[in-house]
mmCIF file of C-alpha atoms in Angstrom:
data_model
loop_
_atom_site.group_PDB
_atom_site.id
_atom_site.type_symbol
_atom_site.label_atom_id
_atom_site.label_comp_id
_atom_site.label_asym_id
_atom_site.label_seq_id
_atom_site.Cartn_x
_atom_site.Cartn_y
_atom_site.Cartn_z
ATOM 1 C CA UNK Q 15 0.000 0.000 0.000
ATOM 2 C CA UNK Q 16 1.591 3.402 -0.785
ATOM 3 C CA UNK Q 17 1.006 5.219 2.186
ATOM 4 C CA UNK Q 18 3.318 8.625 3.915
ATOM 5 C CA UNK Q 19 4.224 6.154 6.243
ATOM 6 C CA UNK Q 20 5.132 3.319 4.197
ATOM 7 C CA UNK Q 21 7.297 5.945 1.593
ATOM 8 C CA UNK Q 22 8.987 7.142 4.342
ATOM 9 C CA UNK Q 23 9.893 3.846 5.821
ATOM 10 C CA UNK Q 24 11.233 2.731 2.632
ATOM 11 C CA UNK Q 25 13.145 6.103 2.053
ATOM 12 C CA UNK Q 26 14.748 5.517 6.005
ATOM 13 C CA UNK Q 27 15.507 1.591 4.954
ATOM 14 C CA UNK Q 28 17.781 2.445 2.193
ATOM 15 C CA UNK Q 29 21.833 4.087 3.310
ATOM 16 C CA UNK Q 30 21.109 5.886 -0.159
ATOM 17 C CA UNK Q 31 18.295 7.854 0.287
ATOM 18 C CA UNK Q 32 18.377 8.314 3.912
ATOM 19 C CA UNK Q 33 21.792 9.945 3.170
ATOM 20 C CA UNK Q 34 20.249 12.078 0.753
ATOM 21 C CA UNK Q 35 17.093 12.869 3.222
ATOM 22 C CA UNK Q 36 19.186 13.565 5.774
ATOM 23 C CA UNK Q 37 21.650 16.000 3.793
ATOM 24 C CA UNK Q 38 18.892 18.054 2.098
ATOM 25 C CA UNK Q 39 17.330 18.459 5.410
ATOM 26 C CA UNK Q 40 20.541 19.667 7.014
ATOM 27 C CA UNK Q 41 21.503 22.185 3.798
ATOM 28 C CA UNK Q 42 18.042 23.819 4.735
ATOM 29 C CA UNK Q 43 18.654 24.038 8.497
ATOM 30 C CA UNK Q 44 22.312 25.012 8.493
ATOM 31 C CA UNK Q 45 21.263 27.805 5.686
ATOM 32 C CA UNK Q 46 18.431 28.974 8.008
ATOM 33 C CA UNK Q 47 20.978 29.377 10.926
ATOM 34 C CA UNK Q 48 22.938 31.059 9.174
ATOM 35 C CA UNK Q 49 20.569 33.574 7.869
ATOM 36 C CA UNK Q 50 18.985 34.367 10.792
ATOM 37 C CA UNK Q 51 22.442 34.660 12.611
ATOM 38 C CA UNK Q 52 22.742 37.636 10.161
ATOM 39 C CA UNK Q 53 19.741 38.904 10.494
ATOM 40 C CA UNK Q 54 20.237 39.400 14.235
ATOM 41 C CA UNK Q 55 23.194 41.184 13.697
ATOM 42 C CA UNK Q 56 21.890 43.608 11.381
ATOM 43 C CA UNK Q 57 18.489 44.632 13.360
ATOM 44 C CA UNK Q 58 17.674 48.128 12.964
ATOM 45 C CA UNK Q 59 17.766 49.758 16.278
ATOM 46 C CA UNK Q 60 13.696 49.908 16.744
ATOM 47 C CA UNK Q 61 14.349 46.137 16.874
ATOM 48 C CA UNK Q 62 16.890 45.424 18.754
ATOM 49 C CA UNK Q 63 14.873 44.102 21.620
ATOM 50 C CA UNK Q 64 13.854 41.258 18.997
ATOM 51 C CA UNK Q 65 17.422 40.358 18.036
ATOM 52 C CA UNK Q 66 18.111 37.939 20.883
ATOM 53 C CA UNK Q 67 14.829 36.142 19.653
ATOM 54 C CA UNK Q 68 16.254 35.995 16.022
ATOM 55 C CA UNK Q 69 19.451 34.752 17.376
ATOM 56 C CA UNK Q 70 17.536 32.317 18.936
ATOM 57 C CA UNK Q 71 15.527 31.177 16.183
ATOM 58 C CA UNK Q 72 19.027 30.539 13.883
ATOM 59 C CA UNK Q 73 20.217 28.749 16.950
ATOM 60 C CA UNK Q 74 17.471 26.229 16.775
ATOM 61 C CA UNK Q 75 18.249 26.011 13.177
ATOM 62 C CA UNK Q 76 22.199 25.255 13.239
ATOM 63 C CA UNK Q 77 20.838 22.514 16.228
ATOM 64 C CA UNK Q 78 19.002 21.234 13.515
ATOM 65 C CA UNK Q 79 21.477 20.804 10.544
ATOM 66 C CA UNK Q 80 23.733 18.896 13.291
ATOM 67 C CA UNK Q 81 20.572 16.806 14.401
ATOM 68 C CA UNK Q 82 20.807 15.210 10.550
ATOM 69 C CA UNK Q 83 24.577 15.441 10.415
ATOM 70 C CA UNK Q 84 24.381 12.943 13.758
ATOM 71 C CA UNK Q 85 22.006 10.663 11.925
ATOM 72 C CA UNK Q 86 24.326 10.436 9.408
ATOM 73 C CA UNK Q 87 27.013 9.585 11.448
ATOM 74 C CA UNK Q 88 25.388 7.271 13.180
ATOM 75 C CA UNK Q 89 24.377 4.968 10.165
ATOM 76 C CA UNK Q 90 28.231 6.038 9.130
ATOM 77 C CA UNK Q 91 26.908 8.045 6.276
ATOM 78 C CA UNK Q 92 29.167 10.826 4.747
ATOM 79 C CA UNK Q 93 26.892 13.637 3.682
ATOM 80 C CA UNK Q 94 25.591 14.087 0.127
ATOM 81 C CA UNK Q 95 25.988 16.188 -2.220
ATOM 82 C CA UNK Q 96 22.482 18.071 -2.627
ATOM 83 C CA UNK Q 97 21.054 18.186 -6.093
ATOM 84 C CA UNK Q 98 20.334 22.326 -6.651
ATOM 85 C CA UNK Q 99 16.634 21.718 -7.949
ATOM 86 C CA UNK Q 100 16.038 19.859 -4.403
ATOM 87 C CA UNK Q 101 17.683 22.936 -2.312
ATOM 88 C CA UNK Q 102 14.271 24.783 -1.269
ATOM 89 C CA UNK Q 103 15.834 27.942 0.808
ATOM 90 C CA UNK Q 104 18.125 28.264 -2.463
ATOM 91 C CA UNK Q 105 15.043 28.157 -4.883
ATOM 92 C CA UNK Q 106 12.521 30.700 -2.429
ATOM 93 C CA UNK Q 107 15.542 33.375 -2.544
ATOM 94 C CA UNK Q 108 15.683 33.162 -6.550
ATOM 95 C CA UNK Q 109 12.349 33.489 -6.397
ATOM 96 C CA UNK Q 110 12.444 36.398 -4.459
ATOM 97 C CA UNK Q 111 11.153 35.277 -1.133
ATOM 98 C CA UNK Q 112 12.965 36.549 1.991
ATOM 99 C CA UNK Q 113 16.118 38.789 2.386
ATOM 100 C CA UNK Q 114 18.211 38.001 -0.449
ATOM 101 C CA UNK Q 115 21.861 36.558 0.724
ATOM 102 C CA UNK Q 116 23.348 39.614 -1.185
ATOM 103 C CA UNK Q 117 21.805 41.595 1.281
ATOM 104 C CA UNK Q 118 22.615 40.031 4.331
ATOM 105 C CA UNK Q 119 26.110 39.592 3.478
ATOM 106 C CA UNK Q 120 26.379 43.440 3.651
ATOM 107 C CA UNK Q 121 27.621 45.219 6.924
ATOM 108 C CA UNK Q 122 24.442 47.321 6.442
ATOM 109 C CA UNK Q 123 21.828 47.846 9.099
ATOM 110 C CA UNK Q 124 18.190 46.334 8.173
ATOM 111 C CA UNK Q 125 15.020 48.447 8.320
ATOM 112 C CA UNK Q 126 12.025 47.559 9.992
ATOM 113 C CA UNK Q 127 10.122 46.680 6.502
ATOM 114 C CA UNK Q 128 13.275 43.696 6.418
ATOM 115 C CA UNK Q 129 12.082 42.641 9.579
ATOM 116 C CA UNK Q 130 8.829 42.264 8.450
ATOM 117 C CA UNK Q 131 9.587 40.585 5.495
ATOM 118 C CA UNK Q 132 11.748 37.997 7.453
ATOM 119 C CA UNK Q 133 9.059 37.476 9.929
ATOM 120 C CA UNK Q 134 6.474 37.055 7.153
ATOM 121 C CA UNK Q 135 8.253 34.561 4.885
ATOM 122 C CA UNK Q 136 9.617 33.140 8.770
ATOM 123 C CA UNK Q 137 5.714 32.483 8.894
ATOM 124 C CA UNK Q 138 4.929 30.845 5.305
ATOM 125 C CA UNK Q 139 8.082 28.243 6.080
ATOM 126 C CA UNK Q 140 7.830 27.397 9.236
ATOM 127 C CA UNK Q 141 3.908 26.539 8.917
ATOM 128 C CA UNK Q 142 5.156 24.041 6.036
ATOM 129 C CA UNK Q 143 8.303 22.688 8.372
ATOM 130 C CA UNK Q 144 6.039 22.521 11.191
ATOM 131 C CA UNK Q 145 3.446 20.666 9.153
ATOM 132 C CA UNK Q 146 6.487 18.073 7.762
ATOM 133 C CA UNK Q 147 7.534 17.599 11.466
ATOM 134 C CA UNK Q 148 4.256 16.677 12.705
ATOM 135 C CA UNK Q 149 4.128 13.851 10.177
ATOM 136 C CA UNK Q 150 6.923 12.223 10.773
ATOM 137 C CA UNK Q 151 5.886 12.959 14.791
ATOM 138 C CA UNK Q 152 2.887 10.596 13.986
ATOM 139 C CA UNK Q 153 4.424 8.280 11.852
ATOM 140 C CA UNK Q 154 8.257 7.705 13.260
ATOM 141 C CA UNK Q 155 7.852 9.474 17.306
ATOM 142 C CA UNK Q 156 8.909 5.589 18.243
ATOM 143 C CA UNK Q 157 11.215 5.556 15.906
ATOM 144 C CA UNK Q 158 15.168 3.939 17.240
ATOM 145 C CA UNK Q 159 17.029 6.288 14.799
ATOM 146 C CA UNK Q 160 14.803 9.206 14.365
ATOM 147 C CA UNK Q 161 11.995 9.183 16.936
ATOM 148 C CA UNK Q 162 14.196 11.554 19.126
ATOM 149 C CA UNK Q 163 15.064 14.208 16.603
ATOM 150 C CA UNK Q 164 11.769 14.763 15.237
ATOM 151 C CA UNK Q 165 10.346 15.140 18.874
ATOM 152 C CA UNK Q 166 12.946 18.134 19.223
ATOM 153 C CA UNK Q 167 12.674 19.455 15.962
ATOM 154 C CA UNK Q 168 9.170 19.534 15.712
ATOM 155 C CA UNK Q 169 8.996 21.064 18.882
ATOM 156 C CA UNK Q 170 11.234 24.036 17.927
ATOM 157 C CA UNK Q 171 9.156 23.948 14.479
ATOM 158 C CA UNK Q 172 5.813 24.736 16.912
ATOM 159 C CA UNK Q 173 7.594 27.281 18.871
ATOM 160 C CA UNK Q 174 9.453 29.123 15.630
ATOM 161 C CA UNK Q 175 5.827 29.264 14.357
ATOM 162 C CA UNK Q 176 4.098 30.587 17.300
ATOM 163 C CA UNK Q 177 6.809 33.336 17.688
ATOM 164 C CA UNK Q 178 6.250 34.362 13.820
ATOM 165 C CA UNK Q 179 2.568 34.763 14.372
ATOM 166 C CA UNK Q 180 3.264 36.800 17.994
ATOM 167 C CA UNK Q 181 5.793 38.963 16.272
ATOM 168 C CA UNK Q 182 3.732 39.659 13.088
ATOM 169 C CA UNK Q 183 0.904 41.009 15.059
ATOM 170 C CA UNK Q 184 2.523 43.199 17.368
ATOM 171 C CA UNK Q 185 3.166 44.729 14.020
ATOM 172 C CA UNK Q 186 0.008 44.509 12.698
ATOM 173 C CA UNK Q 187 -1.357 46.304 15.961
ATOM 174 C CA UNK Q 188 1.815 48.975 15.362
ATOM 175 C CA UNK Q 189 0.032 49.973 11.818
ATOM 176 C CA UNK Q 190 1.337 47.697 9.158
ATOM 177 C CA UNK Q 191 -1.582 45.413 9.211
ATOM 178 C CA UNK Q 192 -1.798 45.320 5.097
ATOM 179 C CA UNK Q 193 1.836 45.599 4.212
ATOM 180 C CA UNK Q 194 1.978 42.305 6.130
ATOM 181 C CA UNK Q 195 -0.897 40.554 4.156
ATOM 182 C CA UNK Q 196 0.925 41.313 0.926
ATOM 183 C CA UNK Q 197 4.023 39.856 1.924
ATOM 184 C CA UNK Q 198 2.487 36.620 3.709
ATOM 185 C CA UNK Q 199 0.156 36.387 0.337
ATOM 186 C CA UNK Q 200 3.152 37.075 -2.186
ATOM 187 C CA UNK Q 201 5.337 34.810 0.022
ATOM 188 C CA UNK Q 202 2.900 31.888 0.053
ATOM 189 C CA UNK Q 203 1.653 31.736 -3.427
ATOM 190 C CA UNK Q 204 5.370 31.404 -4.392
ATOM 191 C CA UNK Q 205 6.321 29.181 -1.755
ATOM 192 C CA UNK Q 206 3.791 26.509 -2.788
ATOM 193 C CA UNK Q 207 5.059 26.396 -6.195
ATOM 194 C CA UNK Q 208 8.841 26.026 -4.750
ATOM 195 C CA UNK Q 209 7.500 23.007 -2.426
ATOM 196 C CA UNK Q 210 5.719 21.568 -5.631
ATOM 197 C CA UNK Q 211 9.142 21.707 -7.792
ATOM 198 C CA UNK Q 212 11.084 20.694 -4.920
ATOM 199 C CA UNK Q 213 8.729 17.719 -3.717
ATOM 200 C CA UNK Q 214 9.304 16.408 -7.498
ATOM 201 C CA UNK Q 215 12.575 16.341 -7.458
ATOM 202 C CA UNK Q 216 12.974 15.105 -4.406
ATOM 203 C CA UNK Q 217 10.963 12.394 -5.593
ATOM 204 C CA UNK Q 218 12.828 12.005 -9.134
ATOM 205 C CA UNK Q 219 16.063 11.318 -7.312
ATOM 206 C CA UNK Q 220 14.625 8.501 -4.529
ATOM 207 C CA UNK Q 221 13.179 6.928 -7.289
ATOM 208 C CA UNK Q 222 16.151 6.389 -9.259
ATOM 209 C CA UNK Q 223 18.157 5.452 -5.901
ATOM 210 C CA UNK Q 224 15.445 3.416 -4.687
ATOM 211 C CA UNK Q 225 14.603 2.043 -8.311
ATOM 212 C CA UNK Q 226 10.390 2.698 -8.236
ATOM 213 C CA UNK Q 227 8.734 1.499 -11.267
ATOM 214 C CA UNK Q 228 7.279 4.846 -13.668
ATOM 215 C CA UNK Q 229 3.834 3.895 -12.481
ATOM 216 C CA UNK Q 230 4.726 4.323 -8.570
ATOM 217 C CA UNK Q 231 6.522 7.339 -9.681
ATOM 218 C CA UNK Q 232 3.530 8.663 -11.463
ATOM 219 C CA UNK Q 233 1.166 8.318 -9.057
ATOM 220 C CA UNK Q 234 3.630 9.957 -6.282
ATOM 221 C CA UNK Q 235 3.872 12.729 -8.699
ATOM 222 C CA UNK Q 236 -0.125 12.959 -9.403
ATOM 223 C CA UNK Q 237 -0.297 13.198 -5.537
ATOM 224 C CA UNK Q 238 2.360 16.332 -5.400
ATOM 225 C CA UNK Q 239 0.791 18.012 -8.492
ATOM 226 C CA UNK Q 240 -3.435 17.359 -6.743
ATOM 227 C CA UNK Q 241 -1.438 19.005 -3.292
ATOM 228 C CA UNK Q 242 -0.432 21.580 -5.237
ATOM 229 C CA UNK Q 243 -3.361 22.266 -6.977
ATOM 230 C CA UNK Q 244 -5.438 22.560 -3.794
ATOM 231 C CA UNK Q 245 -2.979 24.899 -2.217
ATOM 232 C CA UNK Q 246 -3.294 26.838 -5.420
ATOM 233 C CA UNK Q 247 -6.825 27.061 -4.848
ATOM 234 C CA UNK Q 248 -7.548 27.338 -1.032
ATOM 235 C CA UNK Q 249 -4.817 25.619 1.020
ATOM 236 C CA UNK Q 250 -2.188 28.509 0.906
ATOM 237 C CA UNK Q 251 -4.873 30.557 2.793
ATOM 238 C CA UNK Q 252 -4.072 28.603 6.538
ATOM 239 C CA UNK Q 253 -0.432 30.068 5.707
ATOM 240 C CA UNK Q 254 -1.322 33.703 5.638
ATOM 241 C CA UNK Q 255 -3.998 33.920 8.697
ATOM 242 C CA UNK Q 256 -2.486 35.088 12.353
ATOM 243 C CA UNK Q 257 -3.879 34.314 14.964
ATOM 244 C CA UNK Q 258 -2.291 34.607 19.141
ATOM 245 C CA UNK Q 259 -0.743 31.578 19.895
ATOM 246 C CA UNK Q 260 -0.634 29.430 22.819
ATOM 247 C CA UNK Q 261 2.487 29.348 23.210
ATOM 248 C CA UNK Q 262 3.586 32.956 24.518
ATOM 249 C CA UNK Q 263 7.351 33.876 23.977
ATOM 250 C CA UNK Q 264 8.123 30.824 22.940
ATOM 251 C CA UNK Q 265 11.648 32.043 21.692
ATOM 252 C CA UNK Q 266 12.185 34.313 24.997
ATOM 253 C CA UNK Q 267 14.948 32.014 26.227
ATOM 254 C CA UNK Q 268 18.484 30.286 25.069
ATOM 255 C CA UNK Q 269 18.134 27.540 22.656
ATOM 256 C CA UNK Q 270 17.561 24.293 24.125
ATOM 257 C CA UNK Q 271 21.027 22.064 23.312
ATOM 258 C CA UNK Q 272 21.259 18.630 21.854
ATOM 259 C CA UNK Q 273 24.114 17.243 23.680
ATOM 260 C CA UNK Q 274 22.853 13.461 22.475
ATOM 261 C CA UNK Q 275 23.293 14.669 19.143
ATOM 262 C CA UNK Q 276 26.078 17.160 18.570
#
């Protein structure tokens, strides 16, 4: 039966693929860390009060990309090199989405409309990470290899989303209300069509490692083009609401450290 769980399991069984699971997933994390790290360190001064929370947030992100490098090691895996149409944080900034690398490379202090526009694209990808975590959460939580990880990282997933949505409307309630609905709309209309290229890609290249016949691949890609074609319709709409979360501050503290893993 072709089920999320049973895909995954079969992606996790094979050195191959979990190697190249493992190292895409890292490239994302370690490049999140890293531009968050910047974007701490270039906070206007209106925001400064918000840079240890930033900081924070690409903390939680490096933790991450060293998660995946420990699973690797574990299985005594070298990493992979990651195919470019598979590297998603690569794609969103061609397309566009976020503050471009060029930017943040420069010694040049960030206005509060960059803030913004971190915190809103912060929002559009971290509701898809968190949504990715909490699968594997319900399919792999017991997991011997992986159970442990994904209850951390989907953790920090929750609380980097709860902290976009907290930031966002303190904000909105500061007068930017509709610049921030732009950005969230323009960011998740073009996210969804990144995660749709990406997702077949992905896809292409476990295939040919794990050697699926062209009907299992064309039904796994008829299931990433219907996702896509609902998001396109309705779905990207639960990535552009805000709403007070439950979790208050959640990123008001040091970043919790993964001593069993790095």
């Amino acid at each position: 039966m072709l089920s999320a769980r049973n895909l995954f399991q079969e992606i996790l069984d094979d050195d191959e693929s979990f190697r190249l699971f493992c190292s895409i997933a890292a490239g994302g994390e370690s490049q999140g860390g890293w531009e968050n790290g910047r974007i701490a360190a270039l906070a206007p001064w209106s925001q400064r009060a918000l840079a240890p929370k930033i900081a924070r947030h690409g903390a939680d992100e490096d933790k991450h990309g060293r998660i995946f490098h420990a699973l690797l090691k574990r299985r005594g895996l070298r990493p992979a090199e990651v195919p470019h149409e598979t590297d998603y944080t690569m794609l969103l900034e061609k397309h566009g989405i976020g503050l471009s690398h060029e930017q943040l490379k420069r010694d040049e202090q960030l206005t509060e409309l960059d803030i913004i526009t971190y915190l809103a694209h912060s929002r559009v990808t971290e509701q898809r990470a968190s949504e990715q975590m909490e699968l594997l959460l319900r399919h792999f939580a017991d997991h011997p290899d992986l159970g442990r990880a994904v209850k951390m990282i989907s953790q920090d997933e929750a609380n980097h989303l709860a902290y976009c949505h907290e930031e966002l409307l303190r904000f909105a309630r500061s007068g930017h209300g509709r610049t921030i609905q732009r950005i969230l709309r323009e960011c998740a209309l073009t996210e969804i069509r990144v995660y749709r290229d990406v997702s077949l890609a992905v896809m292409y290249h476990m295939g040919r490692i794990l050697g699926w016949p062209r009907t299992k691949a064309a039904v796994l890609a008829a299931g990433i083009l219907g996702i896509y074609a609902y998001e396109r319709l309705a779905g990207w709409r639960r990535m552009v609401s805000l709403e007070l979360p439950e979790r208050r501050d959640p990123l008001g503290g040091p970043a919790t450290p993964a001593p069993e893993y790095a």
